[in-house]
Coordinates of C-alpha atoms in Angstrom, one line a residue:
X1 CA 5.8 -42.9 36.1
X2 CA 3.6 -45.9 35.2
X3 CA 5.6 -46.6 32.0
X4 CA 4.9 -50.3 32.1
X5 CA 1.2 -50.0 32.8
X6 CA 0.7 -47.9 29.6
X7 CA 3.2 -49.9 27.5
X8 CA 2.0 -51.6 24.3
X9 CA 3.2 -55.0 25.5
X10 CA 1.3 -54.8 28.8
X11 CA -1.9 -53.6 27.0
X12 CA -1.5 -56.4 24.4
X13 CA -1.1 -58.9 27.3
X14 CA -4.2 -57.6 29.1
X15 CA -6.3 -57.6 25.9
X16 CA -5.2 -61.1 24.6
X17 CA -4.7 -63.3 27.7
X18 CA -7.8 -63.8 29.7
X19 CA -7.7 -63.8 33.5
X20 CA -9.3 -67.0 35.0
X21 CA -10.6 -67.4 38.5
X22 CA -10.7 -70.9 40.0
X23 CA -11.9 -72.1 43.4
X24 CA -10.6 -75.5 44.5
X25 CA -11.2 -75.4 48.3
X26 CA -14.4 -75.8 50.2
X27 CA -14.0 -72.2 51.2
X28 CA -15.3 -70.3 48.2
X29 CA -13.5 -67.1 49.3
X30 CA -10.2 -68.8 48.3
X31 CA -9.9 -67.8 44.6
X32 CA -6.8 -68.6 42.5
X33 CA -6.4 -66.0 39.7
X34 CA -4.3 -67.1 36.7
X35 CA -3.3 -66.4 33.2
X36 CA -2.8 -69.6 31.0
X37 CA -1.2 -69.0 27.6
X38 CA 0.2 -71.3 24.9
X39 CA -0.8 -74.7 23.7
X40 CA -3.3 -76.4 26.1
X41 CA -2.0 -79.8 24.8
X42 CA 1.1 -79.4 26.9
X43 CA 0.8 -81.3 30.1
X44 CA 3.9 -80.1 31.9
X45 CA 3.8 -76.2 31.6
X46 CA 5.9 -73.7 33.4
X47 CA 4.0 -72.0 36.3
X48 CA 5.1 -68.6 37.7
X49 CA 4.7 -67.8 41.4
X50 CA 4.9 -64.1 42.4
X51 CA 6.7 -62.4 45.4
X52 CA 4.8 -60.9 48.4
X53 CA 4.1 -57.7 46.5
X54 CA 3.2 -59.3 43.2
X55 CA 0.1 -60.3 41.3
X56 CA -0.2 -62.7 38.3
X57 CA 0.5 -59.7 35.9
X58 CA 4.0 -59.2 37.1
X59 CA 5.2 -62.0 34.7
X60 CA 3.4 -60.6 31.7
X61 CA 6.7 -60.3 29.7
X62 CA 7.5 -64.0 30.4
X63 CA 3.9 -65.1 29.4
X64 CA 4.0 -63.1 26.1
X65 CA 7.5 -64.2 25.1
X66 CA 7.5 -67.8 26.1
X67 CA 4.0 -68.6 24.8
X68 CA 5.0 -66.8 21.6
X69 CA 7.8 -69.4 21.2
X70 CA 5.4 -72.3 21.8
X71 CA 5.6 -72.8 25.5
X72 CA 2.6 -73.3 27.8
X73 CA 2.9 -70.7 30.5
X74 CA 0.7 -70.1 33.6
X75 CA 1.1 -67.1 35.9
X76 CA -0.7 -67.4 39.2
X77 CA -1.9 -65.3 42.1
X78 CA -2.6 -67.1 45.3
X79 CA -5.6 -66.9 47.5
X80 CA -5.3 -66.2 51.2
X81 CA -3.5 -69.0 53.0
X82 CA -2.0 -68.6 56.5
X83 CA -0.1 -71.8 56.6
X84 CA 2.4 -73.5 54.3
X85 CA 0.8 -76.9 54.3
X86 CA -2.6 -75.3 53.6
X87 CA -1.0 -73.5 50.6
X88 CA 0.6 -76.7 49.3
X89 CA -2.7 -78.6 49.7
X90 CA -4.5 -75.8 47.7
X91 CA -1.9 -75.7 45.0
X92 CA -2.0 -79.5 44.6
X93 CA -5.8 -79.3 44.2
X94 CA -5.3 -76.5 41.6
X95 CA -3.0 -78.7 39.6
X96 CA -5.5 -81.6 39.8
X97 CA -8.2 -79.2 38.6
X98 CA -6.1 -78.1 35.7
X99 CA -5.3 -81.8 35.0
X100 CA -1.5 -81.2 35.3
X101 CA 0.5 -84.2 36.6
X102 CA 3.9 -82.5 36.8
X103 CA 5.0 -78.9 36.3
X104 CA 8.0 -76.7 36.1
X105 CA 7.9 -73.9 38.7
X106 CA 9.5 -70.4 38.4
X107 CA 9.3 -68.6 41.8
X108 CA 10.4 -65.1 42.7
X109 CA 11.3 -64.4 46.3
X110 CA 8.4 -65.8 48.4
X111 CA 7.2 -67.5 45.2
X112 CA 10.5 -69.4 45.0
X113 CA 10.2 -70.4 48.7
X114 CA 6.7 -71.7 48.1
X115 CA 7.8 -73.6 45.0
X116 CA 10.5 -75.4 47.0
X117 CA 8.1 -76.2 49.9
X118 CA 5.6 -77.6 47.4
X119 CA 8.3 -79.8 45.8
X120 CA 9.3 -80.9 49.3
X121 CA 5.7 -81.6 50.5
X122 CA 4.8 -83.6 47.4
X123 CA 8.2 -85.5 47.1
X124 CA 6.7 -88.9 47.7
X125 CA 4.3 -88.4 44.8
X126 CA 6.3 -85.8 42.8
X127 CA 4.4 -82.9 41.1
X128 CA 7.4 -80.7 40.4
X129 CA 9.7 -81.6 37.6
X130 CA 12.1 -78.6 37.9
X131 CA 12.6 -75.3 39.7
X132 CA 13.8 -71.9 38.6
X133 CA 14.4 -69.8 41.7
X134 CA 14.8 -66.1 41.2
X135 CA 16.1 -63.9 44.1
X136 CA 14.7 -66.6 46.4
X137 CA 15.6 -68.1 49.8
X138 CA 15.4 -71.4 51.6
X139 CA 14.9 -70.3 55.2
X140 CA 12.5 -67.7 56.5
X141 CA 14.7 -66.9 59.6
X142 CA 16.8 -64.6 57.3
X143 CA 14.1 -61.9 57.7
X144 CA 14.4 -61.8 61.5
X145 CA 10.6 -61.5 61.7
X146 CA 9.5 -65.0 62.8
X147 CA 8.4 -63.5 66.1
X148 CA 6.1 -61.0 64.4
X149 CA 4.7 -63.5 61.8
X150 CA 1.7 -64.3 64.0
X151 CA 0.7 -60.7 64.4
X152 CA 0.6 -59.6 60.7
X153 CA -3.1 -60.5 60.5
X154 CA -3.9 -57.8 63.1
X155 CA -2.0 -55.0 61.2
X156 CA -3.8 -52.5 59.0
X157 CA -3.0 -52.6 55.2
X158 CA -1.0 -49.4 55.2
X159 CA 1.4 -50.8 57.8
X160 CA 1.8 -54.1 55.9
X161 CA 2.5 -52.1 52.7
X162 CA 5.1 -50.1 54.6
X163 CA 6.9 -53.3 55.6
X164 CA 7.0 -54.6 52.0
X165 CA 8.1 -51.2 50.6
X166 CA 11.0 -51.2 53.1
X167 CA 12.6 -54.0 51.0
X168 CA 12.3 -52.1 47.7
X169 CA 15.5 -50.7 46.3
X170 CA 16.3 -47.2 47.5
X171 CA 18.5 -44.6 45.7
X172 CA 19.2 -44.0 42.1
X173 CA 18.5 -46.8 39.6
X174 CA 18.3 -47.0 35.8
X175 CA 15.0 -46.0 34.1
X176 CA 13.9 -49.6 33.5
X177 CA 14.4 -50.6 37.1
X178 CA 12.6 -47.4 38.2
X179 CA 9.6 -48.5 36.0
X180 CA 9.7 -52.0 37.4
X181 CA 9.6 -50.6 41.0
X182 CA 6.7 -48.2 40.0
X183 CA 4.8 -51.2 38.5
X184 CA 5.3 -53.3 41.6
X185 CA 4.2 -50.5 43.9
X186 CA 1.0 -50.3 41.8
X187 CA 0.5 -54.1 42.1
X188 CA 1.1 -53.9 45.8
X189 CA -1.6 -51.2 46.1
X190 CA -4.1 -53.6 44.5
X191 CA -3.7 -56.2 47.3
X192 CA -6.1 -56.1 50.2
X193 CA -5.2 -56.4 53.9
X194 CA -5.7 -60.2 54.2
X195 CA -3.9 -61.0 51.0
X196 CA -0.8 -59.0 52.2
X197 CA -1.0 -60.2 55.8
X198 CA -1.2 -63.9 54.7
X199 CA 1.7 -63.6 52.3
X200 CA 3.9 -61.9 54.9
X201 CA 2.9 -64.6 57.3
X202 CA 4.0 -67.3 54.9
X203 CA 7.2 -65.3 54.2
X204 CA 8.2 -65.0 57.8
X205 CA 6.7 -67.9 59.8
X206 CA 9.5 -70.2 61.0
X207 CA 10.2 -72.7 58.2
X208 CA 13.1 -73.9 56.0
X209 CA 13.5 -76.2 53.0
X210 CA 14.7 -79.8 53.4
X211 CA 16.8 -80.2 50.3
X212 CA 17.3 -84.0 50.6
X213 CA 13.6 -84.4 49.7
X214 CA 14.0 -82.5 46.4
X215 CA 17.5 -83.6 45.4
X216 CA 16.3 -85.1 42.1
X217 CA 14.6 -81.9 40.9
X218 CA 16.6 -79.9 38.3
X219 CA 17.2 -76.4 39.6
X220 CA 18.4 -73.1 38.1
X221 CA 19.1 -70.2 40.5
X222 CA 18.7 -66.7 39.0
X223 CA 20.1 -63.8 41.0
X224 CA 21.5 -60.3 40.6
X225 CA 24.8 -58.8 41.5
X226 CA 23.4 -55.4 42.4
X227 CA 21.2 -54.4 45.4
X228 CA 18.2 -56.6 46.2
X229 CA 16.2 -57.5 49.3
X230 CA 18.3 -60.8 49.6
X231 CA 21.5 -60.7 51.7
X232 CA 24.7 -62.2 50.4
X233 CA 24.4 -64.9 53.1
X234 CA 21.0 -65.9 51.9
X235 CA 22.3 -66.3 48.3
X236 CA 25.3 -68.4 49.5
X237 CA 22.9 -70.6 51.5
X238 CA 20.9 -71.3 48.3
X239 CA 24.1 -72.3 46.5
X240 CA 25.1 -74.6 49.3
X241 CA 21.6 -76.2 49.3
X242 CA 21.7 -76.9 45.6
X243 CA 25.3 -77.6 44.7
X244 CA 24.3 -79.1 41.3
X245 CA 22.1 -76.2 40.4
X246 CA 22.7 -74.1 37.3
X247 CA 23.5 -70.5 38.2
X248 CA 22.3 -67.6 36.1
X249 CA 23.7 -64.3 37.2
X250 CA 22.5 -60.9 36.1
X251 CA 24.9 -57.9 36.7
X252 CA 21.9 -55.7 37.4
X253 CA 18.2 -56.1 37.9
X254 CA 17.4 -55.4 41.5
X255 CA 14.4 -57.2 43.1
X256 CA 12.4 -57.5 39.9
X257 CA 14.7 -58.7 37.0
X258 CA 11.8 -60.5 35.3
X259 CA 10.3 -57.0 34.7
X260 CA 13.4 -54.8 34.0
X261 CA 15.7 -57.4 32.5
X262 CA 13.1 -59.6 30.9
X263 CA 15.1 -60.6 27.8
X264 CA 17.9 -62.0 29.9
X265 CA 15.5 -63.7 32.3
X266 CA 13.5 -65.2 29.4
X267 CA 16.7 -66.5 27.9
X268 CA 17.7 -68.2 31.1
X269 CA 14.2 -69.8 31.4
X270 CA 14.6 -71.1 27.8
X271 CA 18.0 -72.6 28.5
X272 CA 16.6 -74.3 31.7
X273 CA 13.6 -75.7 29.9
X274 CA 15.6 -76.8 26.8
X275 CA 16.9 -79.9 28.7
X276 CA 13.4 -81.3 28.7
X277 CA 12.7 -80.9 24.9
X278 CA 11.7 -84.2 23.4
X279 CA 10.6 -85.7 26.7
X280 CA 7.1 -86.0 28.1
X281 CA 8.0 -83.2 30.5
X282 CA 8.6 -80.7 27.6
X283 CA 6.9 -77.4 28.3
X284 CA 7.0 -76.5 24.6
X285 CA 5.0 -77.7 21.6
X286 CA 7.2 -80.1 19.6
X287 CA 6.6 -78.4 16.3
X288 CA 7.8 -75.1 17.8
X289 CA 11.2 -76.4 19.0
X290 CA 13.3 -75.4 15.9
X291 CA 11.8 -71.9 15.8
X292 CA 12.5 -71.5 19.5
X293 CA 16.1 -72.7 19.1
X294 CA 16.7 -70.1 16.4
X295 CA 15.4 -67.4 18.7
X296 CA 17.7 -68.6 21.5
X297 CA 20.7 -68.5 19.1
X298 CA 19.8 -65.0 17.9
X299 CA 19.4 -63.8 21.5
X300 CA 22.7 -65.4 22.5
X301 CA 24.5 -63.7 19.7
X302 CA 23.1 -60.2 20.6
X303 CA 23.9 -60.9 24.2
X304 CA 27.5 -61.9 23.3
X305 CA 27.8 -58.6 21.4
X306 CA 26.6 -56.6 24.4
X307 CA 28.2 -59.0 26.9
X308 CA 25.9 -57.8 29.6
X309 CA 24.9 -61.0 31.4
X310 CA 26.8 -64.1 32.5
X311 CA 25.7 -67.6 33.3

């Protein structure tokens, strides 16, 4: 139990990457929490958006690895927003505050849906250069809870946590996946009633992505072949929506592959971001590119030897 929370990597992350709190709305109770690592000279970083149960810490392995290779990486935790347009407006203000014109977004589950909606809402003055969507969806009706979305704000925290935990993998899993689930349960416990209720509201209120508005955005879809909260139909819908997207499949990884299969997920992120090297939308420091390329080749070789993932 709690293997990740006491791991050297997690403790190193907590001791070296400061947590920042930023308010961009008139309402000073809306606080964005974020970790910002890597070279601040990079103007088009990759930003990570967590699932309903997640906090900014859940991407600590991506923050450590990618910033170590020379990327600028920001991992976010959202304030309480009850409405998708309100979220998009707040996120746009945050990017303005951070003086970021365009960004790459990695979104897991709800985070992926919010990333797509933000790209859609800002399409006339684009702020999203590319998307990596991990175990994500494009239409909230798949959860069959649009009718309860308006009542989440009334429910006590323990009931909301029960709803979220109902989507976690049941039954036997390998030790790394078990550790990932334990860590996410711990993160879930740290969220208060309004944080959870607002996220579930965004996750379930009636909405879908309009793909024609983001057809020029480069997309990679990361998903798993084993059990996750996403149905087969939801995955197929994503492939249909983004026919040109790169697909990165993991044989196993459950709901939280960025925690339990971090090396493979980090490799797919690097492959996605590599297409922007040498452009003004590069998320990596130019002098770090060759070192990062060598790291990718090394990882590719060891992956080939294990032949565990497929793209």
